[in-house]
Amino acid sequence: MWDSSTQRAMVANSTPLVDPFGRAISYLRVSVTDRCDLRCVYCMSEDMAFLPKRDLLTLEELDQLCSVFVRRGVRKLRITGGEPLVRRNIMSLFQGLSRHLASGALDELTLTTNGSQLARYAAELAGCGVKRVNVSLDTRDPAKFHQITRWGDLSKVMEGLDAAQEAGLHVKLNAVALKGVNEDEIESLMEWAHGRGMDLTLIEVMPLGEIETQRVDQFLPLSQVRARLLDRYTLDDLSERSGGPARYVRVRETGGKLGFITPLSHNFCESCNRVRLTCTGQLFMCLGQEDVADLRTPLREGSPDRLDRAIDDAIARKPKGHDFIIDRRHNRPAVARHMSMTGG
Ligand code: SAM
Ligand code: SF4
């Protein structure tokens, strides 16, 4: 940890992070591990090689980096992975970061999880000031869940959802729309989620990392799903934007909120307010581009100035947008890394 005089000096630089396109960076996603207890077919290959543990930042270092971003104007932190809840002692990171909620420097501390360990941690997360969690769930069919995740147990996720709601956490479900896999289940998943007071966001498969299946065989355009939903439901567009890719509607018949994340059929970059930190201290300025900045070296050099400069240089390189394509001719991943490296 930095000593107190260094920390005092750091207070000086609270210049907000604004990229060359005038977008203020107010949202940091942090992948705290590339490991996971599941192997979702669209996310990982079956025999994923994970990073050696020695390459990971410690939880204290992750806290330090997050805190620098908070000082520079980040108002929202999302902890993700891999599966964040499999990282040993992860609650200590949440406990530490909750001080920024208490001080008012941070508006929101949240996480994205597959839910498999949520039953164990939900109450503790709520105690750290976490108000909302995103839980990824593509199907309510146990056999399909097992097939999609390669070995997951749906009942664990269901226990996690119960525990989260009992702890007072607001739950949003994320479901990746998969052609021929869960496409016939979207209506029932939505009705069930809305019936339990959970919003649902549908995600288009993104071409990240090599996997066994051809992306084009998984890809289900959400424009098709939306058109089909319109046969049965009234979808009222909501104006709210999170600075991210989701567009929301209110489903009049259920009263619940439904989101569409469509990186392929729609570009969502003009309002992008986020950057992504990996568990090795690399900063990705765009989910769909390869450019990356190393923050681990300046962090470990113990020089707050150098770290601030590295962050400024990185933000100055934030690209205008990405250009994902999935079709038969473009069957290579748009970027080589898997989603588990940068977190969703
Ligand atoms: N393990 C946690 C989970 O599953 O929620 C957090 C990390 S996971 C990488 C974050 C989100 O990314 C999940 O909702 C997952 O479904 C989604 N995801 C993973 N690979 C994807 C891909 N290639 N395209 C679209 N979404 C993907
Ligand atoms: Fe694990 Fe999440 Fe990727 Fe599924 S989507 S393999 S749960 S990191």
Short mmCIF file of C-alpha atoms and ligand atoms in Angstrom, two decimals:
data_model
loop_
_atom_site.label_atom_id
_atom_site.label_comp_id
_atom_site.label_asym_id
_atom_site.label_seq_id
_atom_site.Cartn_x
_atom_site.Cartn_y
_atom_site.Cartn_z
CA MET A 1 0.00 0.00 0.00
CA TRP A 2 1.11 3.57 -0.55
CA ASP A 3 2.26 5.41 2.55
CA SER A 4 0.17 8.26 3.95
CA SER A 5 2.23 11.13 2.46
CA THR A 6 1.95 9.52 -0.98
CA GLN A 7 -1.76 9.11 -0.46
CA ARG A 8 -2.06 12.80 0.53
CA ALA A 9 -0.23 13.82 -2.64
CA MET A 10 -2.62 11.69 -4.65
CA VAL A 11 -5.59 13.67 -3.43
CA ALA A 12 -4.29 16.51 -5.56
CA ASN A 13 -5.04 14.92 -8.91
CA SER A 14 -8.76 14.58 -9.20
CA THR A 15 -8.97 15.74 -12.81
CA PRO A 16 -11.91 13.95 -14.42
CA LEU A 17 -11.16 11.47 -17.14
CA VAL A 18 -12.52 12.67 -20.47
CA ASP A 19 -11.62 10.97 -23.74
CA PRO A 20 -10.84 12.69 -27.07
CA PHE A 21 -14.48 12.38 -28.13
CA GLY A 22 -15.65 14.26 -25.05
CA ARG A 23 -16.97 11.18 -23.27
CA ALA A 24 -16.48 11.33 -19.50
CA ILE A 25 -15.30 8.05 -18.01
CA SER A 26 -17.51 7.45 -15.01
CA TYR A 27 -17.80 3.68 -15.02
CA LEU A 28 -15.10 1.08 -14.35
CA ARG A 29 -15.59 -2.64 -14.75
CA VAL A 30 -13.07 -4.78 -12.97
CA SER A 31 -12.45 -8.41 -13.81
CA VAL A 32 -11.01 -9.79 -10.58
CA THR A 33 -10.22 -13.24 -11.97
CA ASP A 34 -10.22 -14.95 -15.35
CA ARG A 35 -11.27 -18.22 -13.68
CA CYS A 36 -14.77 -19.57 -13.44
CA ASP A 37 -16.62 -22.52 -11.99
CA LEU A 38 -18.61 -22.85 -15.26
CA ARG A 39 -17.61 -23.06 -18.93
CA CYS A 40 -20.43 -21.44 -20.88
CA VAL A 41 -20.13 -22.52 -24.50
CA TYR A 42 -20.25 -18.97 -25.92
CA CYS A 43 -17.74 -17.62 -23.40
CA MET A 44 -14.99 -20.19 -22.91
CA SER A 45 -13.51 -23.19 -24.61
CA GLU A 46 -13.70 -26.42 -22.67
CA ASP A 47 -9.98 -26.58 -21.99
CA MET A 48 -9.34 -22.94 -21.12
CA ALA A 49 -5.82 -22.09 -20.03
CA PHE A 50 -6.03 -19.71 -17.08
CA LEU A 51 -3.47 -17.20 -15.92
CA PRO A 52 -0.93 -18.35 -13.37
CA LYS A 53 -1.96 -17.01 -9.96
CA ARG A 54 1.32 -15.09 -9.64
CA ASP A 55 0.28 -12.81 -12.54
CA LEU A 56 -2.80 -11.57 -10.71
CA LEU A 57 -2.95 -8.30 -8.88
CA THR A 58 -3.59 -8.79 -5.19
CA LEU A 59 -6.94 -7.68 -3.84
CA GLU A 60 -5.15 -4.75 -2.15
CA GLU A 61 -3.70 -3.70 -5.51
CA LEU A 62 -7.12 -3.96 -7.15
CA ASP A 63 -8.51 -1.78 -4.38
CA GLN A 64 -5.72 0.75 -4.95
CA LEU A 65 -6.38 0.93 -8.69
CA CYS A 66 -10.15 1.20 -8.23
CA SER A 67 -9.60 3.96 -5.71
CA VAL A 68 -7.48 5.94 -8.16
CA PHE A 69 -10.29 5.71 -10.71
CA VAL A 70 -12.79 6.85 -8.08
CA ARG A 71 -10.57 9.82 -7.31
CA ARG A 72 -10.52 10.59 -11.04
CA GLY A 73 -14.29 10.68 -11.30
CA VAL A 74 -15.49 7.11 -11.65
CA ARG A 75 -18.92 6.92 -9.95
CA LYS A 76 -19.78 3.31 -10.65
CA LEU A 77 -17.74 0.15 -10.11
CA ARG A 78 -18.81 -3.24 -11.38
CA ILE A 79 -16.89 -6.27 -10.15
CA THR A 80 -16.91 -9.09 -12.68
CA GLY A 81 -14.76 -11.88 -14.06
CA GLY A 82 -14.51 -14.79 -14.94
CA GLU A 83 -16.64 -15.53 -11.95
CA PRO A 84 -15.88 -12.87 -9.32
CA LEU A 85 -17.23 -14.93 -6.43
CA VAL A 86 -14.70 -17.72 -6.98
CA ARG A 87 -11.79 -15.41 -6.15
CA ARG A 88 -10.53 -16.25 -2.68
CA ASN A 89 -11.39 -13.68 -0.03
CA ILE A 90 -13.26 -11.54 -2.57
CA MET A 91 -15.49 -10.11 0.15
CA SER A 92 -12.52 -8.17 1.50
CA LEU A 93 -12.42 -6.23 -1.78
CA PHE A 94 -16.11 -5.36 -1.47
CA GLN A 95 -15.64 -4.40 2.18
CA GLY A 96 -12.72 -2.14 1.28
CA LEU A 97 -14.44 -0.48 -1.67
CA SER A 98 -17.59 0.16 0.34
CA ARG A 99 -15.72 3.07 2.01
CA HIS A 100 -16.17 5.00 -1.24
CA LEU A 101 -19.91 4.50 -1.01
CA ALA A 102 -19.86 5.71 2.58
CA SER A 103 -17.86 8.81 1.64
CA GLY A 104 -20.21 9.62 -1.25
CA ALA A 105 -17.38 9.39 -3.80
CA LEU A 106 -19.01 6.41 -5.43
CA ASP A 107 -22.67 6.08 -6.45
CA GLU A 108 -22.73 2.37 -7.01
CA LEU A 109 -20.77 -0.78 -6.25
CA THR A 110 -22.15 -3.79 -8.01
CA LEU A 111 -21.27 -7.13 -9.56
CA THR A 112 -22.02 -9.49 -12.40
CA THR A 113 -22.11 -13.13 -11.36
CA ASN A 114 -23.24 -16.48 -12.65
CA GLY A 115 -25.07 -16.87 -9.33
CA SER A 116 -23.59 -20.25 -8.43
CA GLN A 117 -22.04 -18.92 -5.20
CA LEU A 118 -24.50 -16.16 -4.55
CA ALA A 119 -26.40 -17.99 -1.81
CA ARG A 120 -23.23 -17.89 0.26
CA TYR A 121 -22.40 -14.23 -0.29
CA ALA A 122 -25.68 -12.34 -0.89
CA ALA A 123 -26.15 -11.07 2.67
CA GLU A 124 -22.51 -10.01 2.96
CA LEU A 125 -22.69 -8.16 -0.36
CA ALA A 126 -25.76 -6.29 0.84
CA GLY A 127 -23.86 -5.46 4.03
CA CYS A 128 -21.12 -3.86 1.89
CA GLY A 129 -23.62 -1.49 0.31
CA VAL A 130 -24.23 -3.47 -2.86
CA LYS A 131 -27.79 -2.73 -3.93
CA ARG A 132 -28.07 -4.46 -7.28
CA VAL A 133 -26.57 -7.56 -8.86
CA ASN A 134 -26.62 -8.84 -12.41
CA VAL A 135 -27.04 -12.59 -12.57
CA SER A 136 -26.44 -14.41 -15.83
CA LEU A 137 -29.07 -17.00 -16.57
CA ASP A 138 -29.79 -18.19 -20.09
CA THR A 139 -32.35 -20.88 -19.35
CA ARG A 140 -34.56 -22.30 -16.59
CA ASP A 141 -34.31 -25.80 -17.99
CA PRO A 142 -31.82 -27.77 -15.84
CA ALA A 143 -30.66 -29.98 -18.73
CA LYS A 144 -30.17 -27.01 -21.06
CA PHE A 145 -28.41 -25.10 -18.30
CA HIS A 146 -26.05 -28.03 -17.89
CA GLN A 147 -25.47 -28.12 -21.64
CA ILE A 148 -24.82 -24.36 -21.99
CA THR A 149 -22.53 -24.14 -18.95
CA ARG A 150 -20.97 -27.56 -19.67
CA TRP A 151 -21.42 -28.73 -16.06
CA GLY A 152 -23.43 -26.14 -14.11
CA ASP A 153 -26.15 -26.97 -11.59
CA LEU A 154 -29.20 -24.76 -12.09
CA SER A 155 -30.48 -25.33 -8.54
CA LYS A 156 -27.43 -23.50 -7.15
CA VAL A 157 -28.26 -20.42 -9.21
CA MET A 158 -31.89 -20.58 -8.11
CA GLU A 159 -30.75 -20.69 -4.47
CA GLY A 160 -28.53 -17.73 -5.22
CA LEU A 161 -31.43 -15.74 -6.67
CA ASP A 162 -33.57 -16.51 -3.62
CA ALA A 163 -30.81 -15.45 -1.26
CA ALA A 164 -30.14 -12.25 -3.20
CA GLN A 165 -33.77 -11.21 -3.09
CA GLU A 166 -34.06 -12.14 0.59
CA ALA A 167 -31.05 -9.93 1.26
CA GLY A 168 -32.87 -7.06 -0.44
CA LEU A 169 -30.66 -6.98 -3.53
CA HIS A 170 -32.31 -5.86 -6.73
CA VAL A 171 -31.62 -8.59 -9.29
CA LYS A 172 -31.31 -8.13 -13.02
CA LEU A 173 -30.99 -11.23 -15.14
CA ASN A 174 -28.75 -11.31 -18.20
CA ALA A 175 -29.48 -13.92 -20.85
CA VAL A 176 -27.43 -14.48 -23.98
CA ALA A 177 -29.83 -15.18 -26.84
CA LEU A 178 -28.65 -18.37 -28.51
CA LYS A 179 -29.99 -19.56 -31.81
CA GLY A 180 -31.74 -22.92 -31.46
CA VAL A 181 -30.83 -23.20 -27.77
CA ASN A 182 -32.90 -20.82 -25.66
CA GLU A 183 -34.66 -18.88 -28.37
CA ASP A 184 -37.98 -20.65 -27.72
CA GLU A 185 -37.74 -19.87 -24.01
CA ILE A 186 -37.34 -16.12 -24.06
CA GLU A 187 -41.00 -15.29 -23.42
CA SER A 188 -41.28 -17.70 -20.50
CA LEU A 189 -37.97 -16.57 -19.02
CA MET A 190 -39.14 -12.98 -19.21
CA GLU A 191 -42.55 -13.67 -17.67
CA TRP A 192 -40.96 -15.62 -14.85
CA ALA A 193 -38.32 -12.95 -14.20
CA HIS A 194 -40.83 -10.11 -14.25
CA GLY A 195 -43.17 -12.11 -12.02
CA ARG A 196 -40.38 -12.23 -9.44
CA GLY A 197 -39.60 -8.54 -9.73
CA MET A 198 -36.40 -9.08 -11.72
CA ASP A 199 -35.58 -7.18 -14.89
CA LEU A 200 -34.22 -9.14 -17.82
CA THR A 201 -31.63 -8.08 -20.37
CA LEU A 202 -31.04 -10.06 -23.53
CA ILE A 203 -27.55 -10.06 -25.01
CA GLU A 204 -26.37 -10.84 -28.52
CA VAL A 205 -23.38 -13.18 -28.75
CA MET A 206 -20.18 -11.24 -29.33
CA PRO A 207 -17.19 -12.61 -31.24
CA LEU A 208 -14.69 -12.67 -28.38
CA GLY A 209 -12.08 -15.42 -28.16
CA GLU A 210 -11.75 -18.79 -29.84
CA ILE A 211 -14.42 -21.32 -28.88
CA GLU A 212 -15.38 -24.69 -30.30
CA THR A 213 -18.60 -23.57 -32.01
CA GLN A 214 -18.91 -21.24 -34.99
CA ARG A 215 -20.24 -17.91 -33.73
CA VAL A 216 -22.58 -17.66 -36.67
CA ASP A 217 -24.31 -20.83 -35.45
CA GLN A 218 -24.97 -19.23 -32.04
CA PHE A 219 -25.89 -15.77 -33.19
CA LEU A 220 -29.52 -14.78 -32.83
CA PRO A 221 -30.17 -11.16 -33.83
CA LEU A 222 -32.26 -9.47 -31.15
CA SER A 223 -34.10 -7.56 -33.87
CA GLN A 224 -35.76 -10.92 -34.64
CA VAL A 225 -36.55 -11.57 -30.99
CA ARG A 226 -38.02 -8.11 -30.58
CA ALA A 227 -40.19 -8.52 -33.66
CA ARG A 228 -41.50 -11.81 -32.30
CA LEU A 229 -42.19 -10.35 -28.84
CA LEU A 230 -44.22 -7.59 -30.47
CA ASP A 231 -46.73 -10.22 -31.61
CA ARG A 232 -47.64 -10.90 -27.99
CA TYR A 233 -46.54 -7.91 -25.94
CA THR A 234 -46.65 -4.14 -25.97
CA LEU A 235 -43.13 -2.80 -25.60
CA ASP A 236 -42.91 0.82 -24.50
CA ASP A 237 -39.50 2.34 -25.20
CA LEU A 238 -37.80 3.80 -22.14
CA SER A 239 -35.51 6.75 -22.55
CA GLU A 240 -33.11 5.70 -19.81
CA ARG A 241 -29.57 4.90 -20.86
CA SER A 242 -26.78 3.53 -18.72
CA GLY A 243 -24.06 4.89 -21.00
CA GLY A 244 -23.79 1.34 -22.24
CA PRO A 245 -25.17 -0.81 -24.97
CA ALA A 246 -28.53 -1.65 -23.42
CA ARG A 247 -31.78 -0.19 -24.70
CA TYR A 248 -34.77 -0.75 -22.45
CA VAL A 249 -38.49 -1.22 -22.88
CA ARG A 250 -41.28 -1.62 -20.36
CA VAL A 251 -43.42 -4.65 -21.15
CA ARG A 252 -46.94 -3.44 -20.57
CA GLU A 253 -48.42 -6.89 -19.92
CA THR A 254 -45.88 -7.85 -17.23
CA GLY A 255 -44.93 -4.40 -15.93
CA GLY A 256 -41.26 -5.46 -16.02
CA LYS A 257 -38.27 -4.00 -17.77
CA LEU A 258 -36.61 -5.72 -20.70
CA GLY A 259 -33.20 -4.71 -22.05
CA PHE A 260 -31.60 -5.45 -25.41
CA ILE A 261 -27.82 -5.44 -25.78
CA THR A 262 -27.14 -5.43 -29.49
CA PRO A 263 -23.48 -4.75 -30.18
CA LEU A 264 -23.73 -6.39 -33.58
CA SER A 265 -26.90 -4.99 -35.00
CA HIS A 266 -26.47 -1.58 -33.36
CA ASN A 267 -23.41 0.40 -32.52
CA PHE A 268 -23.62 1.78 -29.01
CA CYS A 269 -20.32 3.55 -28.75
CA GLU A 270 -21.25 7.22 -28.99
CA SER A 271 -22.27 7.40 -25.34
CA CYS A 272 -19.70 4.93 -23.99
CA ASN A 273 -18.65 5.99 -20.48
CA ARG A 274 -16.67 2.93 -19.43
CA VAL A 275 -13.30 1.26 -19.37
CA ARG A 276 -12.33 -2.22 -18.23
CA LEU A 277 -9.59 -3.34 -15.89
CA THR A 278 -8.35 -6.92 -15.90
CA CYS A 279 -7.09 -8.92 -12.94
CA THR A 280 -3.51 -8.38 -14.16
CA GLY A 281 -3.85 -4.60 -14.20
CA GLN A 282 -4.41 -4.13 -17.92
CA LEU A 283 -6.83 -1.44 -18.93
CA PHE A 284 -8.99 -2.01 -22.00
CA MET A 285 -10.49 1.15 -23.37
CA CYS A 286 -12.91 -0.75 -25.62
CA LEU A 287 -14.41 -4.23 -25.35
CA GLY A 288 -14.13 -4.69 -29.10
CA GLN A 289 -10.56 -3.51 -29.70
CA GLU A 290 -7.13 -4.93 -28.87
CA ASP A 291 -5.49 -1.77 -27.54
CA VAL A 292 -4.53 -2.09 -23.90
CA ALA A 293 -2.62 -0.08 -21.29
CA ASP A 294 -0.48 -1.60 -18.59
CA LEU A 295 -1.30 -0.14 -15.18
CA ARG A 296 0.41 -2.84 -13.13
CA THR A 297 3.92 -1.52 -13.80
CA PRO A 298 3.25 2.08 -12.69
CA LEU A 299 1.19 0.79 -9.78
CA ARG A 300 4.04 -1.43 -8.58
CA GLU A 301 6.59 1.33 -9.09
CA GLY A 302 4.70 3.08 -6.31
CA SER A 303 4.51 6.36 -8.18
CA PRO A 304 1.01 7.87 -8.11
CA ASP A 305 2.08 10.45 -10.71
CA ARG A 306 3.24 7.81 -13.14
CA LEU A 307 0.04 5.85 -12.58
CA ASP A 308 -2.09 8.94 -13.19
CA ARG A 309 -0.12 9.64 -16.35
CA ALA A 310 -0.55 6.05 -17.58
CA ILE A 311 -4.31 6.36 -17.02
CA ASP A 312 -4.44 9.72 -18.81
CA ASP A 313 -2.48 8.30 -21.76
CA ALA A 314 -4.82 5.33 -21.91
CA ILE A 315 -7.98 7.43 -21.88
CA ALA A 316 -6.49 9.64 -24.61
CA ARG A 317 -6.37 6.49 -26.77
CA LYS A 318 -9.98 5.41 -26.17
CA PRO A 319 -11.24 4.60 -29.65
CA LYS A 320 -14.39 5.98 -31.12
CA GLY A 321 -15.95 2.53 -31.35
CA HIS A 322 -15.69 -1.09 -32.36
CA ASP A 323 -16.80 -2.97 -35.42
CA PHE A 324 -17.90 -6.45 -34.54
CA ILE A 325 -19.00 -8.61 -37.44
CA ILE A 326 -20.35 -12.14 -37.35
CA ASP A 327 -20.96 -13.87 -40.64
CA ARG A 328 -19.59 -16.84 -42.55
CA ARG A 329 -16.74 -14.83 -44.06
CA HIS A 330 -15.73 -13.30 -40.72
CA ASN A 331 -15.60 -16.37 -38.58
CA ARG A 332 -12.51 -15.33 -36.64
CA PRO A 333 -13.01 -13.67 -33.28
CA ALA A 334 -13.06 -9.87 -33.56
CA VAL A 335 -10.63 -9.87 -30.67
CA ALA A 336 -8.62 -12.84 -29.48
CA ARG A 337 -9.37 -12.58 -25.78
CA HIS A 338 -12.39 -14.20 -24.19
CA MET A 339 -15.11 -12.24 -22.43
CA SER A 340 -13.94 -13.78 -19.15
CA MET A 341 -10.76 -11.71 -19.36
CA THR A 342 -12.41 -8.32 -19.51
CA GLY A 343 -15.74 -9.23 -17.95
CA GLY A 344 -19.05 -8.58 -19.68
N1 SAM B 1 -19.20 -15.06 -14.69
C1 SAM B 1 -20.05 -13.94 -14.57
C2 SAM B 1 -21.33 -14.13 -15.31
O1 SAM B 1 -21.44 -15.07 -16.10
O2 SAM B 1 -22.23 -13.34 -15.09
C3 SAM B 1 -19.41 -12.63 -14.97
C4 SAM B 1 -18.55 -12.62 -16.20
S1 SAM B 1 -19.35 -13.03 -17.72
C5 SAM B 1 -18.00 -12.93 -18.84
C6 SAM B 1 -20.31 -11.58 -18.01
C7 SAM B 1 -21.40 -11.67 -19.03
O3 SAM B 1 -20.83 -11.85 -20.30
C8 SAM B 1 -22.37 -12.81 -18.83
O4 SAM B 1 -23.69 -12.31 -18.79
C9 SAM B 1 -22.17 -13.68 -20.05
O5 SAM B 1 -23.36 -14.29 -20.44
C10 SAM B 1 -21.67 -12.69 -21.05
N2 SAM B 1 -20.86 -13.26 -22.13
C11 SAM B 1 -19.80 -14.07 -22.05
N3 SAM B 1 -19.28 -14.33 -23.27
C12 SAM B 1 -20.05 -13.66 -24.16
C13 SAM B 1 -20.04 -13.51 -25.58
N4 SAM B 1 -19.12 -14.08 -26.33
N5 SAM B 1 -21.00 -12.73 -26.12
C14 SAM B 1 -21.94 -12.11 -25.36
N6 SAM B 1 -22.00 -12.21 -24.04
C15 SAM B 1 -21.07 -12.97 -23.43
FE1 SF4 B 2 -18.07 -18.24 -16.49
FE2 SF4 B 2 -19.56 -16.08 -16.80
FE3 SF4 B 2 -18.07 -16.99 -18.83
FE4 SF4 B 2 -20.17 -18.41 -18.08
S1 SF4 B 2 -20.21 -16.35 -18.93
S2 SF4 B 2 -18.09 -19.22 -18.46
S3 SF4 B 2 -20.21 -18.05 -15.93
S4 SF4 B 2 -17.32 -16.19 -16.94
#
